[in-house]
């Protein structure tokens, strides 16, 4: 007998043993995550959605290539393969009329670097990268420091750390 099929056989036996034990308790405590407490089978009423910020103020970016966040509400905007409400203000043609920032020129090139006359299909769905903001308490502690904070910790005159 060869031992070539031994690991596969052991895995199959272990799988059958685990599948046979279906009598797990339905009131087992759920792991404490973002909604602590309860059991695996209990359903809680989710917290209400908060309103999006609607300040129309540009936010500082934390790193050079960060997509800008959306400084206004987009609730009810249609962004699908047939329509993109964002382009009614941010397109090249509409930005002068609406005084909204025009979308970046990087949105007009395809993956091969070929410049297109219209928005590239891979950049058409704005909310893949750009997100609205909510005035909500953070779920986890954040100790992120942007590049400016790190640079200002150094001596501005010499560029060396104090």
N, CA and C atoms as an extended XYZ file, in Angstrom:
486
Properties=species:S:1:pos:R:3:atomname:S:1:resname:S:1:resid:I:1 pbc="F F F"
N         0.845       -1.177        0.000 N   UNK     1
C         0.000        0.000        0.000 CA  UNK     1
C         0.893        1.244        0.000 C   UNK     1
N         0.517        2.216       -0.812 N   UNK     2
C         1.295        3.462       -0.848 CA  UNK     2
C         0.690        4.475        0.106 C   UNK     2
N         1.514        5.346        0.556 N   UNK     3
C         1.058        6.381        1.487 CA  UNK     3
C         0.650        7.656        0.758 C   UNK     3
N         0.497        7.570       -0.542 N   UNK     4
C         0.158        8.744       -1.329 CA  UNK     4
C        -1.252        9.247       -1.013 C   UNK     4
N        -2.163        8.324       -0.716 N   UNK     5
C        -3.547        8.712       -0.478 CA  UNK     5
C        -3.869        8.861        1.010 C   UNK     5
N        -2.895        8.663        1.883 N   UNK     6
C        -3.137        8.763        3.317 CA  UNK     6
C        -3.595       10.158        3.748 C   UNK     6
N        -2.930       11.247        3.340 N   UNK     7
C        -3.414       12.576        3.767 CA  UNK     7
C        -4.833       12.859        3.268 C   UNK     7
N        -5.146       12.463        2.057 N   UNK     8
C        -6.487       12.678        1.515 CA  UNK     8
C        -7.519       11.872        2.287 C   UNK     8
N        -7.183       10.656        2.642 N   UNK     9
C        -8.096        9.811        3.411 CA  UNK     9
C        -8.339       10.387        4.803 C   UNK     9
N        -7.281       10.835        5.464 N   UNK    10
C        -7.433       11.430        6.781 CA  UNK    10
C        -8.284       12.702        6.727 C   UNK    10
N        -8.098       13.495        5.695 N   UNK    11
C        -8.887       14.720        5.534 CA  UNK    11
C       -10.359       14.386        5.323 C   UNK    11
N       -10.641       13.371        4.542 N   UNK    12
C       -12.028       12.964        4.294 CA  UNK    12
C       -12.682       12.460        5.575 C   UNK    12
N       -11.978       11.657        6.365 N   UNK    13
C       -12.522       11.143        7.625 CA  UNK    13
C       -12.777       12.294        8.596 C   UNK    13
N       -11.835       13.236        8.687 N   UNK    14
C       -12.019       14.387        9.568 CA  UNK    14
C       -13.208       15.233        9.123 C   UNK    14
N       -13.356       15.437        7.824 N   UNK    15
C       -14.488       16.214        7.295 CA  UNK    15
C       -15.812       15.564        7.618 C   UNK    15
N       -15.898       14.256        7.499 N   UNK    16
C       -17.139       13.551        7.826 CA  UNK    16
C       -17.441       13.645        9.320 C   UNK    16
N       -16.412       13.571       10.152 N   UNK    17
C       -16.624       13.668       11.596 CA  UNK    17
C       -17.148       15.048       11.985 C   UNK    17
N       -16.635       16.071       11.384 N   UNK    18
C       -17.093       17.433       11.682 CA  UNK    18
C       -18.502       17.645       11.161 C   UNK    18
N       -18.792       17.171        9.958 N   UNK    19
C       -20.118       17.354        9.367 CA  UNK    19
C       -21.184       16.570       10.120 C   UNK    19
N       -20.818       15.467       10.748 N   UNK    20
C       -21.795       14.657       11.469 CA  UNK    20
C       -22.259       15.329       12.751 C   UNK    20
N       -21.436       16.184       13.345 N   UNK    21
C       -21.797       16.846       14.597 CA  UNK    21
C       -22.490       18.171       14.298 C   UNK    21
N       -23.813       18.115       14.074 N   UNK    22
C       -24.581       19.321       13.755 CA  UNK    22
C       -25.379       19.813       14.954 C   UNK    22
N       -25.140       19.275       16.132 N   UNK    23
C       -25.895       19.656       17.318 CA  UNK    23
C       -25.191       20.770       18.093 C   UNK    23
N       -24.842       21.848       17.404 N   UNK    24
C       -24.231       22.961       18.116 CA  UNK    24
C       -25.335       23.785       18.775 C   UNK    24
N       -25.052       24.409       19.900 N   UNK    25
C       -26.095       25.152       20.617 CA  UNK    25
C       -26.485       26.423       19.856 C   UNK    25
N       -27.789       26.655       19.724 N   UNK    26
C       -28.266       27.829       19.006 CA  UNK    26
C       -28.162       29.096       19.835 C   UNK    26
N       -27.957       28.951       21.121 N   UNK    27
C       -27.836       30.135       21.958 CA  UNK    27
C       -26.381       30.405       22.344 C   UNK    27
N       -25.449       29.925       21.506 N   UNK    28
C       -24.028       30.165       21.775 CA  UNK    28
C       -23.757       31.661       21.677 C   UNK    28
N       -22.941       32.192       22.565 N   UNK    29
C       -22.682       33.639       22.505 CA  UNK    29
C       -21.932       34.013       21.238 C   UNK    29
N       -22.331       35.135       20.682 N   UNK    30
C       -21.667       35.634       19.481 CA  UNK    30
C       -20.357       36.301       19.863 C   UNK    30
N       -19.394       36.292       18.969 N   UNK    31
C       -18.147       36.989       19.283 CA  UNK    31
C       -18.408       38.494       19.368 C   UNK    31
N       -17.767       39.141       20.345 N   UNK    32
C       -17.934       40.581       20.473 CA  UNK    32
C       -17.162       41.273       19.364 C   UNK    32
N       -17.888       41.880       18.476 N   UNK    33
C       -17.270       42.606       17.375 CA  UNK    33
C       -17.726       44.046       17.408 C   UNK    33
N       -18.228       44.514       16.311 N   UNK    34
C       -18.686       45.901       16.253 CA  UNK    34
C       -20.036       46.074       16.931 C   UNK    34
N       -20.823       45.003       17.010 N   UNK    35
C       -22.082       45.025       17.764 CA  UNK    35
C       -21.974       43.955       18.832 C   UNK    35
N       -21.420       44.273       19.998 N   UNK    36
C       -21.180       43.255       21.017 CA  UNK    36
C       -22.469       42.729       21.639 C   UNK    36
N       -22.363       41.509       22.184 N   UNK    37
C       -23.474       40.894       22.914 CA  UNK    37
C       -24.368       40.082       22.012 C   UNK    37
N       -25.327       39.394       22.645 N   UNK    38
C       -26.282       38.596       21.884 CA  UNK    38
C       -25.767       37.212       21.593 C   UNK    38
N       -26.533       36.469       20.813 N   UNK    39
C       -26.142       35.125       20.402 CA  UNK    39
C       -26.083       35.074       18.890 C   UNK    39
N       -25.629       33.936       18.383 N   UNK    40
C       -25.483       33.801       16.940 CA  UNK    40
C       -26.819       33.878       16.205 C   UNK    40
N       -27.901       33.477       16.842 N   UNK    41
C       -29.185       33.450       16.145 CA  UNK    41
C       -30.034       34.693       16.400 C   UNK    41
N       -29.637       35.550       17.325 N   UNK    42
C       -30.405       36.757       17.595 CA  UNK    42
C       -30.142       37.801       16.520 C   UNK    42
N       -31.188       38.521       16.165 N   UNK    43
C       -31.039       39.628       15.241 CA  UNK    43
C       -31.392       40.908       15.968 C   UNK    43
N       -30.517       41.902       15.841 N   UNK    44
C       -30.736       43.189       16.470 CA  UNK    44
C       -31.219       44.188       15.430 C   UNK    44
N       -31.899       45.200       15.885 N   UNK    45
C       -32.260       46.297       15.000 CA  UNK    45
C       -30.997       47.116       14.754 C   UNK    45
N       -30.650       47.334       13.491 N   UNK    46
C       -29.417       48.086       13.231 CA  UNK    46
C       -29.578       49.541       13.647 C   UNK    46
N       -28.469       50.188       13.974 N   UNK    47
C       -28.562       51.602       14.338 CA  UNK    47
C       -28.989       52.426       13.131 C   UNK    47
N       -29.641       53.552       13.351 N   UNK    48
C       -30.084       54.368       12.212 CA  UNK    48
C       -28.889       54.921       11.438 C   UNK    48
N       -29.084       55.087       10.136 N   UNK    49
C       -28.036       55.681        9.309 CA  UNK    49
C       -27.904       57.156        9.650 C   UNK    49
N       -26.697       57.625        9.729 N   UNK    50
C       -26.465       59.045        9.984 CA  UNK    50
C       -26.522       59.802        8.661 C   UNK    50
N       -26.827       61.065        8.756 N   UNK    51
C       -26.832       61.897        7.557 CA  UNK    51
C       -25.407       62.154        7.100 C   UNK    51
N       -25.249       62.263        5.792 N   UNK    52
C       -23.942       62.584        5.243 CA  UNK    52
C       -23.638       64.050        5.514 C   UNK    52
N       -22.354       64.348        5.675 N   UNK    53
C       -21.965       65.742        5.813 CA  UNK    53
C       -22.314       66.468        4.530 C   UNK    53
N       -22.721       67.710        4.647 N   UNK    54
C       -23.110       68.484        3.471 CA  UNK    54
C       -22.520       69.887        3.605 C   UNK    54
N       -21.192       69.961        3.787 N   UNK    55
C       -20.531       71.235        4.050 CA  UNK    55
C       -19.964       71.880        2.800 C   UNK    55
N       -19.822       71.133        1.719 N   UNK    56
C       -19.228       71.637        0.473 CA  UNK    56
C       -17.860       72.285        0.697 C   UNK    56
N       -17.087       71.733        1.621 N   UNK    57
C       -15.725       72.200        1.859 CA  UNK    57
C       -14.761       71.082        1.487 C   UNK    57
N       -13.741       71.433        0.745 N   UNK    58
C       -12.748       70.423        0.387 CA  UNK    58
C       -11.954       70.030        1.620 C   UNK    58
N       -11.720       68.745        1.759 N   UNK    59
C       -10.951       68.241        2.896 CA  UNK    59
C        -9.490       68.040        2.502 C   UNK    59
N        -8.630       68.128        3.513 N   UNK    60
C        -7.218       67.866        3.291 CA  UNK    60
C        -7.035       66.384        2.981 C   UNK    60
N        -6.121       66.080        2.073 N   UNK    61
C        -5.815       64.688        1.757 CA  UNK    61
C        -4.655       64.230        2.632 C   UNK    61
N        -4.659       62.953        2.995 N   UNK    62
C        -3.637       62.416        3.885 CA  UNK    62
C        -2.389       61.949        3.158 C   UNK    62
N        -2.502       61.701        1.863 N   UNK    63
C        -1.350       61.286        1.074 CA  UNK    63
C        -1.571       61.759       -0.357 C   UNK    63
N        -0.520       61.899       -1.154 N   UNK    64
C        -0.628       62.567       -2.451 CA  UNK    64
C        -1.634       61.962       -3.429 C   UNK    64
N        -1.743       60.678       -3.514 N   UNK    65
C        -2.637       60.061       -4.497 CA  UNK    65
C        -4.008       59.688       -3.927 C   UNK    65
N        -4.340       60.206       -2.747 N   UNK    66
C        -5.641       59.893       -2.138 CA  UNK    66
C        -6.761       60.517       -2.963 C   UNK    66
N        -7.782       59.739       -3.306 N   UNK    67
C        -8.928       60.340       -4.006 CA  UNK    67
C        -9.637       61.314       -3.068 C   UNK    67
N       -10.057       62.474       -3.577 N   UNK    68
C       -10.761       63.401       -2.690 CA  UNK    68
C       -12.071       62.806       -2.203 C   UNK    68
N       -12.444       63.154       -0.979 N   UNK    69
C       -13.730       62.699       -0.459 CA  UNK    69
C       -14.828       63.602       -1.018 C   UNK    69
N       -16.067       63.126       -0.958 N   UNK    70
C       -17.205       63.875       -1.492 CA  UNK    70
C       -17.721       64.791       -0.379 C   UNK    70
N       -17.668       66.115       -0.567 N   UNK    71
C       -18.029       67.025        0.522 CA  UNK    71
C       -19.515       67.374        0.585 C   UNK    71
N       -20.340       66.622       -0.117 N   UNK    72
C       -21.783       66.901       -0.101 CA  UNK    72
C       -22.542       65.590       -0.142 C   UNK    72
N       -23.827       65.645        0.130 N   UNK    73
C       -24.634       64.432        0.129 CA  UNK    73
C       -24.833       63.919       -1.296 C   UNK    73
N       -24.842       62.605       -1.440 N   UNK    74
C       -25.120       62.001       -2.749 CA  UNK    74
C       -26.293       61.030       -2.648 C   UNK    74
N       -27.053       61.147       -1.578 N   UNK    75
C       -28.212       60.276       -1.402 CA  UNK    75
C       -29.173       60.479       -2.567 C   UNK    75
N       -29.539       59.403       -3.225 N   UNK    76
C       -30.455       59.469       -4.350 CA  UNK    76
C       -29.765       59.634       -5.696 C   UNK    76
N       -28.447       59.762       -5.718 N   UNK    77
C       -27.734       59.890       -6.989 CA  UNK    77
C       -27.753       58.557       -7.719 C   UNK    77
N       -27.992       58.612       -9.000 N   UNK    78
C       -27.911       57.412       -9.838 CA  UNK    78
C       -26.494       57.314      -10.389 C   UNK    78
N       -25.816       56.242      -10.024 N   UNK    79
C       -24.483       55.965      -10.568 CA  UNK    79
C       -24.495       54.496      -10.966 C   UNK    79
N       -24.831       54.259      -12.213 N   UNK    80
C       -24.860       52.889      -12.729 CA  UNK    80
C       -24.430       52.916      -14.184 C   UNK    80
N       -24.557       51.800      -14.882 N   UNK    81
C       -24.063       51.732      -16.258 CA  UNK    81
C       -24.835       52.637      -17.213 C   UNK    81
N       -26.030       53.074      -16.823 N   UNK    82
C       -26.843       53.910      -17.711 CA  UNK    82
C       -26.746       55.401      -17.394 C   UNK    82
N       -26.360       55.764      -16.184 N   UNK    83
C       -26.341       57.174      -15.799 CA  UNK    83
C       -25.304       57.408      -14.711 C   UNK    83
N       -24.802       58.633      -14.669 N   UNK    84
C       -23.880       59.035      -13.618 CA  UNK    84
C       -24.207       60.478      -13.252 C   UNK    84
N       -24.931       60.651      -12.163 N   UNK    85
C       -25.364       61.971      -11.705 CA  UNK    85
C       -24.185       62.879      -11.394 C   UNK    85
N       -23.058       62.317      -10.969 N   UNK    86
C       -21.887       63.131      -10.634 CA  UNK    86
C       -21.419       63.954      -11.833 C   UNK    86
N       -21.509       63.366      -13.019 N   UNK    87
C       -21.022       64.040      -14.217 CA  UNK    87
C       -21.884       65.227      -14.623 C   UNK    87
N       -23.095       65.354      -14.060 N   UNK    88
C       -23.917       66.511      -14.402 CA  UNK    88
C       -23.312       67.801      -13.853 C   UNK    88
N       -22.433       67.712      -12.860 N   UNK    89
C       -21.744       68.900      -12.329 CA  UNK    89
C       -20.232       68.850      -12.542 C   UNK    89
N       -19.633       67.657      -12.477 N   UNK    90
C       -18.180       67.543      -12.471 CA  UNK    90
C       -17.578       67.195      -13.823 C   UNK    90
N       -18.379       67.076      -14.870 N   UNK    91
C       -17.825       66.768      -16.191 CA  UNK    91
C       -17.087       67.989      -16.735 C   UNK    91
N       -16.307       67.782      -17.764 N   UNK    92
C       -15.540       68.874      -18.363 CA  UNK    92
C       -16.467       69.979      -18.842 C   UNK    92
N       -17.587       69.612      -19.458 N   UNK    93
C       -18.516       70.591      -20.011 CA  UNK    93
C       -19.270       71.359      -18.922 C   UNK    93
N       -19.656       70.677      -17.828 N   UNK    94
C       -20.518       71.289      -16.816 CA  UNK    94
C       -19.759       72.026      -15.721 C   UNK    94
N       -18.480       71.749      -15.557 N   UNK    95
C       -17.765       72.313      -14.403 CA  UNK    95
C       -17.684       73.835      -14.450 C   UNK    95
N       -17.576       74.434      -15.625 N   UNK    96
C       -17.525       75.900      -15.707 CA  UNK    96
C       -18.867       76.502      -15.312 C   UNK    96
N       -19.945       75.872      -15.706 N   UNK    97
C       -21.287       76.372      -15.390 CA  UNK    97
C       -21.621       76.197      -13.919 C   UNK    97
N       -21.260       75.052      -13.330 N   UNK    98
C       -21.646       74.743      -11.949 CA  UNK    98
C       -20.611       75.187      -10.922 C   UNK    98
N       -19.407       75.537      -11.369 N   UNK    99
C       -18.287       75.896      -10.490 CA  UNK    99
C       -17.849       74.727       -9.597 C   UNK    99
N       -18.197       73.519       -9.993 N   UNK   100
C       -17.732       72.323       -9.295 CA  UNK   100
C       -16.377       71.932       -9.874 C   UNK   100
N       -15.499       71.333       -9.068 N   UNK   101
C       -14.203       70.925       -9.621 CA  UNK   101
C       -14.382       69.879      -10.722 C   UNK   101
N       -13.651       70.078      -11.806 N   UNK   102
C       -13.713       69.114      -12.903 CA  UNK   102
C       -13.004       67.832      -12.487 C   UNK   102
N       -13.496       66.704      -12.957 N   UNK   103
C       -12.828       65.446      -12.649 CA  UNK   103
C       -11.412       65.472      -13.209 C   UNK   103
N       -10.541       64.752      -12.568 N   UNK   104
C        -9.126       64.749      -12.921 CA  UNK   104
C        -8.909       64.252      -14.343 C   UNK   104
N        -7.861       64.759      -14.971 N   UNK   105
C        -7.555       64.311      -16.326 CA  UNK   105
C        -7.177       62.835      -16.357 C   UNK   105
N        -6.791       62.277      -15.201 N   UNK   106
C        -6.466       60.847      -15.156 CA  UNK   106
C        -7.692       59.991      -15.434 C   UNK   106
N        -8.882       60.551      -15.278 N   UNK   107
C       -10.117       59.808      -15.522 CA  UNK   107
C       -10.426       59.674      -17.014 C   UNK   107
N        -9.636       60.346      -17.863 N   UNK   108
C        -9.863       60.308      -19.301 CA  UNK   108
C        -8.875       59.406      -20.035 C   UNK   108
N        -8.129       58.578      -19.317 N   UNK   109
C        -7.199       57.679      -19.997 CA  UNK   109
C        -7.526       56.233      -19.645 C   UNK   109
N        -7.318       55.358      -20.625 N   UNK   110
C        -7.599       53.941      -20.389 CA  UNK   110
C        -6.395       53.280      -19.732 C   UNK   110
N        -6.473       51.974      -19.533 N   UNK   111
C        -5.402       51.287      -18.803 CA  UNK   111
C        -4.093       51.235      -19.573 C   UNK   111
N        -4.152       51.496      -20.885 N   UNK   112
C        -2.932       51.515      -21.686 CA  UNK   112
C        -2.335       52.912      -21.783 C   UNK   112
N        -2.952       53.903      -21.121 N   UNK   113
C        -2.451       55.270      -21.162 CA  UNK   113
C        -2.974       56.076      -22.333 C   UNK   113
N        -3.862       55.500      -23.126 N   UNK   114
C        -4.442       56.195      -24.276 CA  UNK   114
C        -5.455       57.216      -23.774 C   UNK   114
N        -5.309       58.479      -24.199 N   UNK   115
C        -6.221       59.531      -23.773 CA  UNK   115
C        -7.519       59.413      -24.555 C   UNK   115
N        -8.637       59.469      -23.831 N   UNK   116
C        -9.965       59.331      -24.429 CA  UNK   116
C       -10.681       60.673      -24.434 C   UNK   116
N       -11.705       60.803      -25.245 N   UNK   117
C       -12.505       62.033      -25.301 CA  UNK   117
C       -13.509       62.084      -24.159 C   UNK   117
N       -13.911       60.940      -23.652 N   UNK   118
C       -14.896       60.875      -22.566 CA  UNK   118
C       -14.277       60.147      -21.380 C   UNK   118
N       -15.000       60.105      -20.285 N   UNK   119
C       -14.519       59.433      -19.078 CA  UNK   119
C       -14.301       57.952      -19.382 C   UNK   119
N       -13.176       57.443      -18.944 N   UNK   120
C       -12.842       56.037      -19.147 CA  UNK   120
C       -13.851       55.149      -18.417 C   UNK   120
N       -14.264       54.040      -19.020 N   UNK   121
C       -15.202       53.146      -18.336 CA  UNK   121
C       -14.695       52.648      -16.986 C   UNK   121
N       -13.390       52.512      -16.830 N   UNK   122
C       -12.866       52.037      -15.548 CA  UNK   122
C       -12.897       53.129      -14.477 C   UNK   122
N       -13.147       54.371      -14.848 N   UNK   123
C       -13.236       55.474      -13.898 CA  UNK   123
C       -14.649       56.055      -13.826 C   UNK   123
N       -15.626       55.369      -14.413 N   UNK   124
C       -16.990       55.883      -14.524 CA  UNK   124
C       -17.760       55.793      -13.213 C   UNK   124
N       -17.482       54.798      -12.392 N   UNK   125
C       -18.227       54.593      -11.150 CA  UNK   125
C       -17.496       55.302      -10.007 C   UNK   125
N       -17.879       56.530       -9.762 N   UNK   126
C       -17.154       57.437       -8.860 CA  UNK   126
C       -16.996       56.882       -7.448 C   UNK   126
N       -18.037       56.225       -6.942 N   UNK   127
C       -18.014       55.805       -5.539 CA  UNK   127
C       -17.147       54.576       -5.292 C   UNK   127
N       -16.455       54.096       -6.319 N   UNK   128
C       -15.445       53.057       -6.080 CA  UNK   128
C       -14.266       53.645       -5.317 C   UNK   128
N       -13.976       54.917       -5.549 N   UNK   129
C       -12.832       55.570       -4.906 CA  UNK   129
C       -13.238       56.753       -4.038 C   UNK   129
N       -14.211       57.515       -4.471 N   UNK   130
C       -14.632       58.716       -3.758 CA  UNK   130
C       -15.814       58.374       -2.858 C   UNK   130
N       -15.740       58.821       -1.600 N   UNK   131
C       -16.782       58.466       -0.638 CA  UNK   131
C       -17.277       59.697        0.100 C   UNK   131
N       -18.581       59.736        0.413 N   UNK   132
C       -19.084       60.819        1.258 CA  UNK   132
C       -18.652       60.579        2.698 C   UNK   132
N       -18.709       61.609        3.513 N   UNK   133
C       -18.282       61.517        4.906 CA  UNK   133
C       -19.477       61.646        5.832 C   UNK   133
N       -19.381       60.997        6.971 N   UNK   134
C       -20.416       61.054        8.001 CA  UNK   134
C       -19.785       61.578        9.278 C   UNK   134
N       -20.547       62.350       10.026 N   UNK   135
C       -20.060       62.837       11.313 CA  UNK   135
C       -20.391       61.773       12.350 C   UNK   135
N       -19.528       60.776       12.461 N   UNK   136
C       -19.768       59.643       13.356 CA  UNK   136
C       -18.515       59.368       14.177 C   UNK   136
N       -18.725       58.797       15.333 N   UNK   137
C       -17.615       58.413       16.199 CA  UNK   137
C       -16.880       57.232       15.556 C   UNK   137
N       -15.554       57.251       15.507 N   UNK   138
C       -14.812       56.134       14.903 CA  UNK   138
C       -15.069       54.825       15.653 C   UNK   138
N       -15.125       53.732       14.901 N   UNK   139
C       -15.337       52.418       15.505 CA  UNK   139
C       -14.084       51.884       16.173 C   UNK   139
N       -12.937       52.242       15.628 N   UNK   140
C       -11.659       51.806       16.197 CA  UNK   140
C       -10.743       53.015       16.321 C   UNK   140
N        -9.791       52.933       17.242 N   UNK   141
C        -8.849       54.026       17.424 CA  UNK   141
C        -7.945       54.131       16.204 C   UNK   141
N        -7.668       55.334       15.777 N   UNK   142
C        -6.841       55.558       14.607 CA  UNK   142
C        -5.638       56.400       15.004 C   UNK   142
N        -4.443       55.908       14.734 N   UNK   143
C        -3.224       56.647       15.051 CA  UNK   143
C        -2.474       57.032       13.783 C   UNK   143
N        -3.198       57.146       12.671 N   UNK   144
C        -2.584       57.495       11.395 CA  UNK   144
C        -2.005       58.900       11.462 C   UNK   144
N        -0.801       59.071       10.931 N   UNK   145
C        -0.184       60.389       10.816 CA  UNK   145
C         0.112       60.624        9.342 C   UNK   145
N        -0.341       61.766        8.834 N   UNK   146
C        -0.071       62.030        7.427 CA  UNK   146
C         1.378       62.485        7.253 C   UNK   146
N         1.789       62.600        6.026 N   UNK   147
C         3.195       62.879        5.729 CA  UNK   147
C         3.627       64.237        6.268 C   UNK   147
N         2.725       65.227        6.261 N   UNK   148
C         3.080       66.550        6.772 CA  UNK   148
C         3.388       66.503        8.264 C   UNK   148
N         2.584       65.744        9.019 N   UNK   149
C         2.849       65.604       10.449 CA  UNK   149
C         4.215       64.967       10.690 C   UNK   149
N         4.552       63.979        9.891 N   UNK   150
C         5.848       63.318       10.054 CA  UNK   150
C         6.993       64.243        9.673 C   UNK   150
N         6.821       65.053        8.633 N   UNK   151
C         7.876       65.962        8.209 CA  UNK   151
C         8.075       67.100        9.197 C   UNK   151
N         6.985       67.613        9.769 N   UNK   152
C         7.099       68.733       10.706 CA  UNK   152
C         7.696       68.305       12.033 C   UNK   152
N         7.725       67.015       12.322 N   UNK   153
C         8.402       66.539       13.512 CA  UNK   153
C         9.912       66.727       13.371 C   UNK   153
N        10.364       66.774       12.114 N   UNK   154
C        11.776       67.032       11.858 CA  UNK   154
C        12.019       68.524       11.919 C   UNK   154
N        13.254       68.917       12.060 N   UNK   155
C        13.604       70.329       12.080 CA  UNK   155
C        13.417       70.887       10.678 C   UNK   155
N        12.564       71.902       10.482 N   UNK   156
C        12.306       72.419        9.129 CA  UNK   156
C        13.546       73.015        8.460 C   UNK   156
N        14.470       73.549        9.244 N   UNK   157
C        15.640       74.186        8.655 CA  UNK   157
C        16.626       73.175        8.075 C   UNK   157
N        16.858       72.087        8.793 N   UNK   158
C        17.872       71.124        8.350 CA  UNK   158
C        17.291       69.872        7.749 C   UNK   158
N        16.022       69.585        8.036 N   UNK   159
C        15.422       68.339        7.552 CA  UNK   159
C        15.792       67.157        8.397 C   UNK   159
N        16.516       67.396        9.505 N   UNK   160
C        16.922       66.297       10.393 CA  UNK   160
C        16.036       66.282       11.618 C   UNK   160
N        15.913       65.124       12.203 N   UNK   161
C        15.090       64.999       13.409 CA  UNK   161
C        15.734       65.719       14.569 C   UNK   161
N        14.863       66.231       15.442 N   UNK   162
C        15.349       66.939       16.634 CA  UNK   162
C        15.920       65.982       17.641 C   UNK   162
